Coordinates of C-alpha atoms in Angstrom, one line a residue:
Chain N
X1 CA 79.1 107.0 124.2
X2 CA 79.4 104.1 122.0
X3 CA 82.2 101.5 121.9
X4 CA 83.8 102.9 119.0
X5 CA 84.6 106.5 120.3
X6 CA 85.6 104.7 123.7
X7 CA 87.7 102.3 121.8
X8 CA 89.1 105.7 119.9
X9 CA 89.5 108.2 123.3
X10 CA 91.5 105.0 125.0
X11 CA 94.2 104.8 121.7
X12 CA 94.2 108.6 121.9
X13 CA 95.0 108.4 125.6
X14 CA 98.0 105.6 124.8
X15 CA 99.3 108.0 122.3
X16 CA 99.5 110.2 124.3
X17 CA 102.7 109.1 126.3
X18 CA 104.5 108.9 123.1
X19 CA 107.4 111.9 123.3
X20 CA 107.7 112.3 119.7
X21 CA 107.2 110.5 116.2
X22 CA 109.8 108.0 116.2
X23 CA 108.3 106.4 119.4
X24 CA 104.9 106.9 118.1
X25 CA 105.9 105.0 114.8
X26 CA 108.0 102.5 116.3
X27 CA 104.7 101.5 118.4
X28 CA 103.1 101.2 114.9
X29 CA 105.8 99.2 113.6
X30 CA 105.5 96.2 116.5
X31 CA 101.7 96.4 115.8
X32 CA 102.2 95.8 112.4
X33 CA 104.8 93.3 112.8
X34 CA 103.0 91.2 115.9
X35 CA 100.0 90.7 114.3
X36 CA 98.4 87.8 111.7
X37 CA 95.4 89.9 110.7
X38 CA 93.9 88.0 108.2
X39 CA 93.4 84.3 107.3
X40 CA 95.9 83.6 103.9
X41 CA 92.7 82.3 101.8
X42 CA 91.6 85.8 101.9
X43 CA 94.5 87.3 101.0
X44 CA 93.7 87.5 97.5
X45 CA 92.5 89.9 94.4
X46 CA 89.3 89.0 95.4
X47 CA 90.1 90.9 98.7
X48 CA 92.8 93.2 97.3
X49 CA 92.7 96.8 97.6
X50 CA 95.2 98.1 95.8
X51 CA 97.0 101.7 96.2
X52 CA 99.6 102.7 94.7
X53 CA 101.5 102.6 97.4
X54 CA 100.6 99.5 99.7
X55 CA 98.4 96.7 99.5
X56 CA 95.3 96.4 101.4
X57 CA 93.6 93.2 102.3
X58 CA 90.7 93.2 103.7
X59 CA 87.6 90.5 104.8
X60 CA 84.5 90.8 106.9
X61 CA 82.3 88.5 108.5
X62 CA 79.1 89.3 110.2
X63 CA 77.3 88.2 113.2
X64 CA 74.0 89.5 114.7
X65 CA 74.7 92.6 112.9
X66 CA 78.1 93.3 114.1
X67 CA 81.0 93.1 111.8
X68 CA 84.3 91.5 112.3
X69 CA 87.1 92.5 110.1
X70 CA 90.8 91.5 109.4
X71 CA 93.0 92.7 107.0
X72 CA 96.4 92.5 105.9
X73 CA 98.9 95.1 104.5
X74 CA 102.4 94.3 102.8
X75 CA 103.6 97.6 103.8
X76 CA 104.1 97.4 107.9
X77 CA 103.3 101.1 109.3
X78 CA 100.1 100.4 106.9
X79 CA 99.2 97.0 108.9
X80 CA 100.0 99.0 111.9
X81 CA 97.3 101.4 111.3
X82 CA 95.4 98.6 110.2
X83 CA 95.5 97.1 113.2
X84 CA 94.3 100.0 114.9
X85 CA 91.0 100.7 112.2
X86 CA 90.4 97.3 113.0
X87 CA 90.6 97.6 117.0
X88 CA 88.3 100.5 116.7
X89 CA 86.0 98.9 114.5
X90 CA 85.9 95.1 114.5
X91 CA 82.9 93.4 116.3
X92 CA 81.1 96.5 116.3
X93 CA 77.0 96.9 115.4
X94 CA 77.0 97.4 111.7
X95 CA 75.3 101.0 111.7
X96 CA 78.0 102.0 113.8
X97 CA 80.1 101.2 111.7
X98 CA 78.7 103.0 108.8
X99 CA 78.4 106.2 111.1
X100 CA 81.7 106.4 112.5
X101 CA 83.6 109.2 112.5
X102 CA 87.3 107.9 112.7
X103 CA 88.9 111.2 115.0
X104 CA 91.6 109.5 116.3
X105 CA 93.8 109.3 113.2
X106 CA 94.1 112.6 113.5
X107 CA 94.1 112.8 116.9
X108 CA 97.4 110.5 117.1
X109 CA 99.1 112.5 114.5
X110 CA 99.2 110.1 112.1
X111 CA 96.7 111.9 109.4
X112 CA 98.9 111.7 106.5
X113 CA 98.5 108.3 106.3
X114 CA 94.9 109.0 105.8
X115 CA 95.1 111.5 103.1
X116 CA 93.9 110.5 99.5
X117 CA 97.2 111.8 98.5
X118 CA 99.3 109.0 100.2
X119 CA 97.2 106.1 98.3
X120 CA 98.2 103.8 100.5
X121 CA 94.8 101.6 100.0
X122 CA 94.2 103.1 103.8
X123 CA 91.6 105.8 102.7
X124 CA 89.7 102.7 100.4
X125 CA 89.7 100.4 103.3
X126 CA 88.1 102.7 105.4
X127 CA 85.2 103.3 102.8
X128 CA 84.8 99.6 102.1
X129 CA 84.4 99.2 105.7
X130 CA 82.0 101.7 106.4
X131 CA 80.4 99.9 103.0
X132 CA 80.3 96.8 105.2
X133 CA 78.6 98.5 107.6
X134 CA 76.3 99.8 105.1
X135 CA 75.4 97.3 103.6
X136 CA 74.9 94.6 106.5
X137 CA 72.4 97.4 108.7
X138 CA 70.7 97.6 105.5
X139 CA 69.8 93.6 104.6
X140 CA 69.0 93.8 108.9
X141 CA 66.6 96.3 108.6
Chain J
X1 CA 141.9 135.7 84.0
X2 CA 139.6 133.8 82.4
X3 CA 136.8 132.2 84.7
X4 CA 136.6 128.6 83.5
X5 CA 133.1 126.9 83.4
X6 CA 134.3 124.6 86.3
X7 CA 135.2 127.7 88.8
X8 CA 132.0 129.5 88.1
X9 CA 129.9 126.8 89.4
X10 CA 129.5 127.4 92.5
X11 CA 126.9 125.2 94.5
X12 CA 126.5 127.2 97.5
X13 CA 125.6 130.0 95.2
X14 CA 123.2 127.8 92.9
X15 CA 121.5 126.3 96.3
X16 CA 120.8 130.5 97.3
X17 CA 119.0 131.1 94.0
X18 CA 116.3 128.3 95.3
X19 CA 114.1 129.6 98.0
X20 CA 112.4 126.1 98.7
X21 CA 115.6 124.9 99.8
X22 CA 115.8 126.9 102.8
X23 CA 112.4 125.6 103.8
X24 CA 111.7 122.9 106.3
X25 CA 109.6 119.8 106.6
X26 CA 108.5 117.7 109.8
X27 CA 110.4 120.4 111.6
X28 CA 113.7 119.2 109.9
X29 CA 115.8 120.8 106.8
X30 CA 114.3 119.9 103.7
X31 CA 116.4 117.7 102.1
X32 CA 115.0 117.4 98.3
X33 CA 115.7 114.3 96.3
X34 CA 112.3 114.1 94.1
X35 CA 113.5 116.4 91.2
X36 CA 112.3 113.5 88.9
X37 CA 109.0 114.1 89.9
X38 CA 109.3 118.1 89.5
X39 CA 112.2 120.8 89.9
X40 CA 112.3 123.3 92.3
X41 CA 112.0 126.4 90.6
X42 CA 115.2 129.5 91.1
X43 CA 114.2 133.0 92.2
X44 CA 114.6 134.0 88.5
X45 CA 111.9 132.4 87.5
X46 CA 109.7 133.3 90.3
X47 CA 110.3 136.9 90.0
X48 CA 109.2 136.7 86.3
X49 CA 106.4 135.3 87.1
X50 CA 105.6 137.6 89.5
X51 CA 107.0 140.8 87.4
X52 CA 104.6 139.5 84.1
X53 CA 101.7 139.3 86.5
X54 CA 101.9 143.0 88.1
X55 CA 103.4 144.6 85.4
X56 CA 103.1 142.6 81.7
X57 CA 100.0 140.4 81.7
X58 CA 97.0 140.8 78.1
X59 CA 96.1 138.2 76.3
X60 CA 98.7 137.6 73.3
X61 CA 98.4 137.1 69.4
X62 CA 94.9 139.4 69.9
X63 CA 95.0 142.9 71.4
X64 CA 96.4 146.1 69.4
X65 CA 97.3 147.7 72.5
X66 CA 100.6 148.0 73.4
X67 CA 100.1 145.9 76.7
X68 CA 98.7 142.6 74.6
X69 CA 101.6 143.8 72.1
X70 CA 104.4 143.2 74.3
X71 CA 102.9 140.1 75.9
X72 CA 102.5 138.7 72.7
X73 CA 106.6 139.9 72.4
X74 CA 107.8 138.4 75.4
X75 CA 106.0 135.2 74.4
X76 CA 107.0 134.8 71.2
X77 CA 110.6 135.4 73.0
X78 CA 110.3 132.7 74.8
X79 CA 109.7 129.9 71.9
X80 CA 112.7 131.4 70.2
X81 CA 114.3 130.9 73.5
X82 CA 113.2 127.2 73.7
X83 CA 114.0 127.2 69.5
X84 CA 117.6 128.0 70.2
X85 CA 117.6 125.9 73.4
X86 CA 116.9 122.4 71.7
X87 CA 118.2 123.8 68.1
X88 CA 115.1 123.5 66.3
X89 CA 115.1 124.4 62.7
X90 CA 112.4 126.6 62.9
X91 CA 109.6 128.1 65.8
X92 CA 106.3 126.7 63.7
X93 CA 108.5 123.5 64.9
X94 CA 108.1 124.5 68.7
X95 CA 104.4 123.8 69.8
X96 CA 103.5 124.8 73.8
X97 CA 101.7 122.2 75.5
X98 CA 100.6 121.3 79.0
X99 CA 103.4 119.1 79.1
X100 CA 105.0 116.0 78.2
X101 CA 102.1 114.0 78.7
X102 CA 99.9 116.2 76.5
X103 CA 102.6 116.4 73.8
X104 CA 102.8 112.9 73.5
X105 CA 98.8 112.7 73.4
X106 CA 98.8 115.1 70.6
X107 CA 101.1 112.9 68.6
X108 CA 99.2 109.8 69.4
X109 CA 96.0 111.5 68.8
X110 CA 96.4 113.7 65.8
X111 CA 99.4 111.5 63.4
X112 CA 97.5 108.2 64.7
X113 CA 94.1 109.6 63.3
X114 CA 96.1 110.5 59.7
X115 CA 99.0 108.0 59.7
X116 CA 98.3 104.8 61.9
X117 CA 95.6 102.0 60.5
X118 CA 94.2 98.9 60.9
X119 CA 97.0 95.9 61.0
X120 CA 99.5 99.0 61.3
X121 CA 102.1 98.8 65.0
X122 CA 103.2 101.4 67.3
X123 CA 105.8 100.6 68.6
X124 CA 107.8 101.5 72.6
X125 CA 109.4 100.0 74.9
X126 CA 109.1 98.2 78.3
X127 CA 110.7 101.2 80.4
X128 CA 108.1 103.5 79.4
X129 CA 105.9 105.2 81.7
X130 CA 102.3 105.0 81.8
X131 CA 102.1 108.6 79.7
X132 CA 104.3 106.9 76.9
X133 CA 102.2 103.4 77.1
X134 CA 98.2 104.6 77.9
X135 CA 97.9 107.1 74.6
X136 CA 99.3 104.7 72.5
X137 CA 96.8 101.8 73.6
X138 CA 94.2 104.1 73.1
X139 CA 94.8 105.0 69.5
X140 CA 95.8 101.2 69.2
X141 CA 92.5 100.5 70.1
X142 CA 90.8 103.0 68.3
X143 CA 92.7 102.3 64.9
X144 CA 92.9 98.3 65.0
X145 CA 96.8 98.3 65.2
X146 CA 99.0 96.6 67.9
X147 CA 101.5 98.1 70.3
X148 CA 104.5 96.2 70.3
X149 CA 106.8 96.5 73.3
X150 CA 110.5 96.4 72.9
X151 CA 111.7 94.4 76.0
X152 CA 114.4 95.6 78.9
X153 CA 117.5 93.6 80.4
X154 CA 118.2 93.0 83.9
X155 CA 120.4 96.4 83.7
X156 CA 117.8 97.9 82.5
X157 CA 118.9 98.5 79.2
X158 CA 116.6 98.2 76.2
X159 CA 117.4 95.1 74.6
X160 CA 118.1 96.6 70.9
X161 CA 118.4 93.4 68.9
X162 CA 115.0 92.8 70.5
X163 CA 113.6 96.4 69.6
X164 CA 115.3 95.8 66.2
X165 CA 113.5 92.7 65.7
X166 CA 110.3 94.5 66.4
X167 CA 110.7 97.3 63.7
X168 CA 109.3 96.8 60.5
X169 CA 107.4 98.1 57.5
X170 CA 104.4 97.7 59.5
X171 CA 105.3 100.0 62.6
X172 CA 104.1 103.7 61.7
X173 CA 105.7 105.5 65.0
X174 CA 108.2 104.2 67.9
X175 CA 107.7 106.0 70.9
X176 CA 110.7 105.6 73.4
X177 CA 111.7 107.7 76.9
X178 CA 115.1 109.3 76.4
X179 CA 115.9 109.2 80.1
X180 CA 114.0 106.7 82.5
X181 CA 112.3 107.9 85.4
X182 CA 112.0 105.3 87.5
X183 CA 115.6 104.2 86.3
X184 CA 117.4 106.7 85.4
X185 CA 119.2 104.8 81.8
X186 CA 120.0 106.9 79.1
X187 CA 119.1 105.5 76.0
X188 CA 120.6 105.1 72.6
X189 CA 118.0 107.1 71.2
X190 CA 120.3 108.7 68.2
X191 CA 120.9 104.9 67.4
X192 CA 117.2 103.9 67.3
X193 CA 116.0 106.6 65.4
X194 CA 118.4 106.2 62.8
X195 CA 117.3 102.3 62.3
X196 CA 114.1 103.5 62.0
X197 CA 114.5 106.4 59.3
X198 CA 115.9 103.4 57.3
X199 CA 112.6 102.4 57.2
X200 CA 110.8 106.1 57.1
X201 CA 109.1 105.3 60.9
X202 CA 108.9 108.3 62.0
X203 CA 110.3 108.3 66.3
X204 CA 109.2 110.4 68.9
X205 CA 110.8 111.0 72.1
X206 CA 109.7 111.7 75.8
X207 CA 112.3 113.9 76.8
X208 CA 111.0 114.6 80.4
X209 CA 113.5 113.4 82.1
X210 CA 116.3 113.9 79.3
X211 CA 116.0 117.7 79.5
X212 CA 117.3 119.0 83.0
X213 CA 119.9 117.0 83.0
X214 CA 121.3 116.5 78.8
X215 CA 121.5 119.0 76.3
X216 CA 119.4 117.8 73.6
X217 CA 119.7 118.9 69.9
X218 CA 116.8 117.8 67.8
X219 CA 118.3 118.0 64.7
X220 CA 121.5 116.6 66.0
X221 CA 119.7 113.6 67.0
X222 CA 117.1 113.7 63.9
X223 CA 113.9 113.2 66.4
X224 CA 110.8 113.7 64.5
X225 CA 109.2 114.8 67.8
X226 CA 110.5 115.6 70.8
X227 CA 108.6 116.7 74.3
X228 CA 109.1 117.7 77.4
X229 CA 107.7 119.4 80.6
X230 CA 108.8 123.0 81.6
X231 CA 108.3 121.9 85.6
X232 CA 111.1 119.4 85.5
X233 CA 113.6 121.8 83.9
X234 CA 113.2 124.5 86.8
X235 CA 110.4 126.1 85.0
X236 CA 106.6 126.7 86.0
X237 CA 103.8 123.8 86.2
X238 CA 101.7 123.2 83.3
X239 CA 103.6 124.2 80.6
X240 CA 105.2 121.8 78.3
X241 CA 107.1 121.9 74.9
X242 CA 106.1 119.4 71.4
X243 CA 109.1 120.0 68.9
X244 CA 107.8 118.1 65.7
X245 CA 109.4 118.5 62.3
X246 CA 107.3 120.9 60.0
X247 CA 106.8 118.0 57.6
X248 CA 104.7 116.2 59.7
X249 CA 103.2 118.5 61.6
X250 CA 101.9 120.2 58.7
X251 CA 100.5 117.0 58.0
X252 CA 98.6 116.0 60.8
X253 CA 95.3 117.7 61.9
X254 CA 94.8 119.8 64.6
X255 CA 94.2 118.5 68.4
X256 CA 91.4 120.5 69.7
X257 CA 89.8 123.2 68.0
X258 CA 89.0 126.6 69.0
X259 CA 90.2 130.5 68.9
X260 CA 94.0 131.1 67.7
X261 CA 94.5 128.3 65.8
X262 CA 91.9 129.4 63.3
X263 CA 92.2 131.4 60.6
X264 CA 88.6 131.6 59.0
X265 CA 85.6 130.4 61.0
X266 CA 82.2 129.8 58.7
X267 CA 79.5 127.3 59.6
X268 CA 80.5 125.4 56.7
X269 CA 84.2 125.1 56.7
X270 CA 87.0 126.2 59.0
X271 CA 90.6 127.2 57.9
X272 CA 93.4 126.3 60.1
X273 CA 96.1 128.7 61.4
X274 CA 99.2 128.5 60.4
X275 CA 102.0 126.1 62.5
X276 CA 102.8 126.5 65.6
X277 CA 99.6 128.1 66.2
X278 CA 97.4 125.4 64.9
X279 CA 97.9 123.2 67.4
X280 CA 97.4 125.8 70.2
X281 CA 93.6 126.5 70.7
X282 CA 92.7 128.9 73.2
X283 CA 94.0 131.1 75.4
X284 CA 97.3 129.8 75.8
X285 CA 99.7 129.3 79.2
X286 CA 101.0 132.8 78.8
X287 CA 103.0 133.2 82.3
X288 CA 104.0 129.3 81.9
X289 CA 105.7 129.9 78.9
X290 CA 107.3 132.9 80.1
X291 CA 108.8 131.4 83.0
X292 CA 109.6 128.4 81.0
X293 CA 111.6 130.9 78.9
X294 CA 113.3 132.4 81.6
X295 CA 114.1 128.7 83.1
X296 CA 115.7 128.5 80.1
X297 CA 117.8 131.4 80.4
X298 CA 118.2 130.4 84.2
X299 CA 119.9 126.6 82.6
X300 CA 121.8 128.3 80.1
X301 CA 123.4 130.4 82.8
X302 CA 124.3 127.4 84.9
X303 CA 125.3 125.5 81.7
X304 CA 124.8 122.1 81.1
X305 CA 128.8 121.2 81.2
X306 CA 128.6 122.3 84.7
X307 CA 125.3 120.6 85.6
X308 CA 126.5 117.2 83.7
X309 CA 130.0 117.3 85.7
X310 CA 128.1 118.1 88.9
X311 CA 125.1 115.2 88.3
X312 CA 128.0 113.3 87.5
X313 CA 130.0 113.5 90.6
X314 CA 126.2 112.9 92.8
X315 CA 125.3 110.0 90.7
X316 CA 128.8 107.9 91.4
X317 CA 128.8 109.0 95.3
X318 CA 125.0 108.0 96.1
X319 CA 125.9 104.7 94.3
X320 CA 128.7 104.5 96.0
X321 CA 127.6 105.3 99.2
X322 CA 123.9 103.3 98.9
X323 CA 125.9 100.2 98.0
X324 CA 127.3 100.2 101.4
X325 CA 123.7 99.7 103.0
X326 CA 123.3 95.8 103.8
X327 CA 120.3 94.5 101.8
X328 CA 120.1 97.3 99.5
X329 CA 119.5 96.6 96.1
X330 CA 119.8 99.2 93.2
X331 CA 116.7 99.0 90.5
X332 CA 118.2 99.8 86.9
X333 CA 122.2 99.8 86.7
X334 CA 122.6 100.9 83.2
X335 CA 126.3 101.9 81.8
X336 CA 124.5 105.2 81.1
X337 CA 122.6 106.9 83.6
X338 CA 121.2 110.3 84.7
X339 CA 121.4 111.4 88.2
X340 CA 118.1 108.8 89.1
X341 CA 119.0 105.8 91.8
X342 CA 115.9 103.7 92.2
X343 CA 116.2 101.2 94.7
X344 CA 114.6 98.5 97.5
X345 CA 116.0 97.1 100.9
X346 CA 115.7 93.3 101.4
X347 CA 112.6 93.0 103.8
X348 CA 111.5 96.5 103.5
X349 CA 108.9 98.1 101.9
X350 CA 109.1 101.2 99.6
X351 CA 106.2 102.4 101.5
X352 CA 107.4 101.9 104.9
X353 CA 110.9 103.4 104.2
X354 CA 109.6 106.7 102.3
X355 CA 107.2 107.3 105.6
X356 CA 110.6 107.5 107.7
X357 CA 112.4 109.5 105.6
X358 CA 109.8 112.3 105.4
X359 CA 109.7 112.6 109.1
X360 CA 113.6 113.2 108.8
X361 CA 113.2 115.9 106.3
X362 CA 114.0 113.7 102.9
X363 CA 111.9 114.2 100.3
X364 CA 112.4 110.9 98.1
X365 CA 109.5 109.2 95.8
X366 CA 108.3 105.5 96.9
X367 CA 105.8 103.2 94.8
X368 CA 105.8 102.1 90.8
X369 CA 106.9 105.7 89.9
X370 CA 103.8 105.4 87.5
X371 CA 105.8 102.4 85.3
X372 CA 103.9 99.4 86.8
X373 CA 105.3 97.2 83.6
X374 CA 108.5 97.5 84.6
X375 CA 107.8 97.3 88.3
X376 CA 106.3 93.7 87.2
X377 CA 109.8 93.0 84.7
X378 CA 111.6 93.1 88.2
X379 CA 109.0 91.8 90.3
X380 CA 109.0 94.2 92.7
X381 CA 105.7 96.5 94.3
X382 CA 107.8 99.8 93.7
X383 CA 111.2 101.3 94.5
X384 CA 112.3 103.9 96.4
X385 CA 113.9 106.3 93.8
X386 CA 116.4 109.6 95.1
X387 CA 116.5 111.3 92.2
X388 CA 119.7 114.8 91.9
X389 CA 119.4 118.2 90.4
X390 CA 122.6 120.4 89.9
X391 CA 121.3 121.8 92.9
X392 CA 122.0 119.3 95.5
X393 CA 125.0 118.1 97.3
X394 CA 126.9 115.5 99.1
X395 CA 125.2 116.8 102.2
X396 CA 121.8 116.0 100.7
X397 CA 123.1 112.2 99.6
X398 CA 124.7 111.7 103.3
X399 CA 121.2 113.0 104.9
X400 CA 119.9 110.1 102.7
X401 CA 122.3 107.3 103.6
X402 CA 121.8 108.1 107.3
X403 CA 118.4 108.4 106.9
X404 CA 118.1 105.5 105.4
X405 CA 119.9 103.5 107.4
X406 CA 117.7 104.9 110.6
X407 CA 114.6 103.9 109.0
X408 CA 116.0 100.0 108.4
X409 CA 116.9 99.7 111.9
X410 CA 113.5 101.0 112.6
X411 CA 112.0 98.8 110.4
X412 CA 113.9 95.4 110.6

């Protein structure tokens, strides 16, 4: 199994003590609120995503074809499921990246923060990030 | 005795009449406060949906059998019923359309095409939403002329001397929103239109959000168009109303072209069909505007004394009740408003806060409420906006304020 579906089964299996939602989104909450994801300079249109929702920053740096990524959101349960896309996927190999199929959202019950519908800038990150991925196997190759 | 209007409004009974009320969501009592966005619909209008489908449904205006006969009677019933609903002069003066958004694109599209030129002005203002702004720019662009936008107050009020200011011989249409969505002011619109018919500009207005809560009479207010949506006023999705007077509708060309508002085809040359038909190609929204007529029906039953009084009496206590929040701030505190509160907490955002409430049941809208320049006039991402039909309650506004105040402490 790769590191991204471990990375995903291991959030699955912290969620899993959660008794209902309001535990489950408080969680998200501190996560969104504890954590500087991205460096201010690249918190800019440049870097926007925009939804109409929440904002969505996000920046990616690559290193012998593994991607790290921060973002940013100005809407906290966003940043908390930020935080989250960016545990699973940050630092991984590029084509896994591009490949990865992102169960746990679901898994965790938190879906409908995934859904086009919400526009959020959640479902655009996660595109541009698999772009990333994309894009940085492909100039490897 | 006689049964006062007051007496015979009974919410209990209204709330019955509105199976999506008893309906859950995230396992909790659905507590509704997005009728700006759409209406729930009544049974009424359901069942005559449902009725037309099984028992009534041909295509209208076409058939010599009796079915397509008394389609073509029951919808032809229901313009009259919308004719006598908003006091139009005549039905070639009621046009059915998808809905406010198309009826204002027709106007932009079809008396932009004949009336508006280069160096000419359109003129709206900065409340507007994006389906009152967007069709304008694009015949703007296509015509050479220049949208001028009549600016808002901190209240948000239109600032009249300013939209004043801005009307002159060169502006061929205004274009304002008798009700705002994402703020809920009522706006002088008898006022404006009057200024401008000293100067023959023509004035249409977006009644969307006017119409389930106002009673509106065209001629009363002297609006050369007037539209609004059937799903905000209790009535079915895609089905909309265009009120425009017969002189310039019989002006303007048709929108799009194809069977019914024909009346000879020839390679050469087509001849148009009489109004209101003109300007409704195809095979028209037959069960829309049958439920929209019975929504009517529905709205005249409850009567719009009743709903006013009852808006009214929600409006003041969610106000009153909201205020109370620490660090809420109230978006749009016009001396006339319709039942709309739009509002932010210090340190919370929209987004956040509308998340919460949908786990607790509360249905509420969150984000620009598709008015992103007036979002920017206040400098703010979005609002959360709770927004009353006649059919909700204190109960409902309570659920809110608790709700709310769960979510902060969440949050904060």
């Amino acid at each position: 199994m790769n590191q991204i579906n471990s990375i995903q089964d291991e959030i699955i299996d912290e969620f899993a003590f959660f008794g209902d939602w309001m535990e489950k989104y408080e969680y998200i909450i501190d996560l969104g609120k504890s954590l500087p994801l991205i460096e201010e300079q690249y918190k800019n249109e440049e870097h926007l995503i925009k939804g109409c929702q929440s904002q969505v920053w996000l920046h990616a740096d690559e290193s012998e074809g593994k991607v790290d990524f921060t973002a940013d959101s100005d809407a906290v349960i966003t940043k908390g499921i930020i935080a989250l896309l960016v545990r699973v996927l940050s630092g991984q190999k590029a084509d896994e990246i591009a490949q990865a199929d992102l169960y746990f959202i679901d898994k965790i019950g938190l879906k409908e923060h995934l859904s086009p519908t919400r526009s959020n800038g959640l479902v655009s990150m996660v595109k541009q990030m698999k772009m990333y991925g994309l894009a940085i196997n492909a100039k490897s190759q | 005795m006689e049964v006062t209007a007051q007496q015979a409004f009974d919410i209990e009974k209204i709330r019955k009449d509105f199976p999506l009320l008893e309906q859950e969501m995230n396992g909790k009592p659905i507590i509704f406060l997005d009728s700006a966005a759409s209406s729930q619909k009544p049974a009424q209008v359901i069942d005559r949906l449902n009725d037309y489908y099984r028992t009534g449904h041909a295509n209208v205006h076409r058939g010599v059998y009796q079915l397509s006969q008394e389609a073509t009677t029951a919808f032809e019933e229901a313009r009259e019923l919308v004719r006598q609903f908003i006091n139009a002069p005549s039905e070639k003066e009621v046009i059915f359309v998808r809905g406010c958004t198309e009826g204002i694109n027709l106007v932009a599209s079809s008396y932009g095409r004949k009336f508006i030129n280069q160096g000419d002005a359109v003129l709206i203002t900065a409340m507007e939403h994006h389906s009152n702004i967007v069709p304008w720019q694009m015949i703007c662009e296509e015509r050479g002329a220049e949208l001028r936008v009549a600016p808002v107050n901190d209240a948000g009020e239109i600032d009249l001397d300013a939209l004043y200011a801005l009307l002159d011989e060169r502006v061929k249409i205004v274009s304002l929103v008798h009700v705002s969505n994402a703020l809920g002011t009522v706006n002088p619109v008898k006022a404006i239109i009057d200024r401008a018919h000293e100067l023959n500009v023509p004035v249409l207005v977006d009644g969307a959000q006017a119409i389930p809560h106002t009673q509106v009479d065209v001629q009363a207010l002297d609006a050369d168009f007037y539209t609004f949506s059937g799903h905000k006023m209790f009535g079915p999705t895609g089905i909309g109303v265009l009120y425009g007077k017969e002189k310039w509708l019989e002006q303007m060309p048709p929108y799009h072209g194809g069977g019914e508002m024909i009346k000879t085809v020839t390679f050469e040359k087509t001849t148009y069909n009489e109004l209101p038909h003109k300007f409704e190609a195809g095979t028209p929204d037959i069960s829309g505007v049958i439920g929209l007529g019975e929504a009517v029906k529905y709205m005249q039953s409850v009567g719009y004394d009743n709903i006013s009084r009852h808006e009214h009496e929600l409006l003041s206590y969610a106000t009153e009740q909201l205020k109370q929040i620490e660090g809420l701030r109230i978006i749009g505190t016009a001396r006339e408003k319709a039942s709309v509160v739009s509002f932010i907490v210090e340190g919370v955002h929209p987004y956040d806060l509308g998340a919460i409430l949908d786990k607790l049941g509360i249905a509420v809208r969150t984000g620009h409420h598709c008015t992103q320049p007036l979002m920017a006039r206040y400098e703010i991402p979005g609002t959360v906006r709770a927004s009353f039909a006649f059919y909700n309650n204190k109960a409902d506004i309570d659920a809110l304020v608790a709700g709310i105040n769960r979510a902060v402490l969440m949050l904060k």
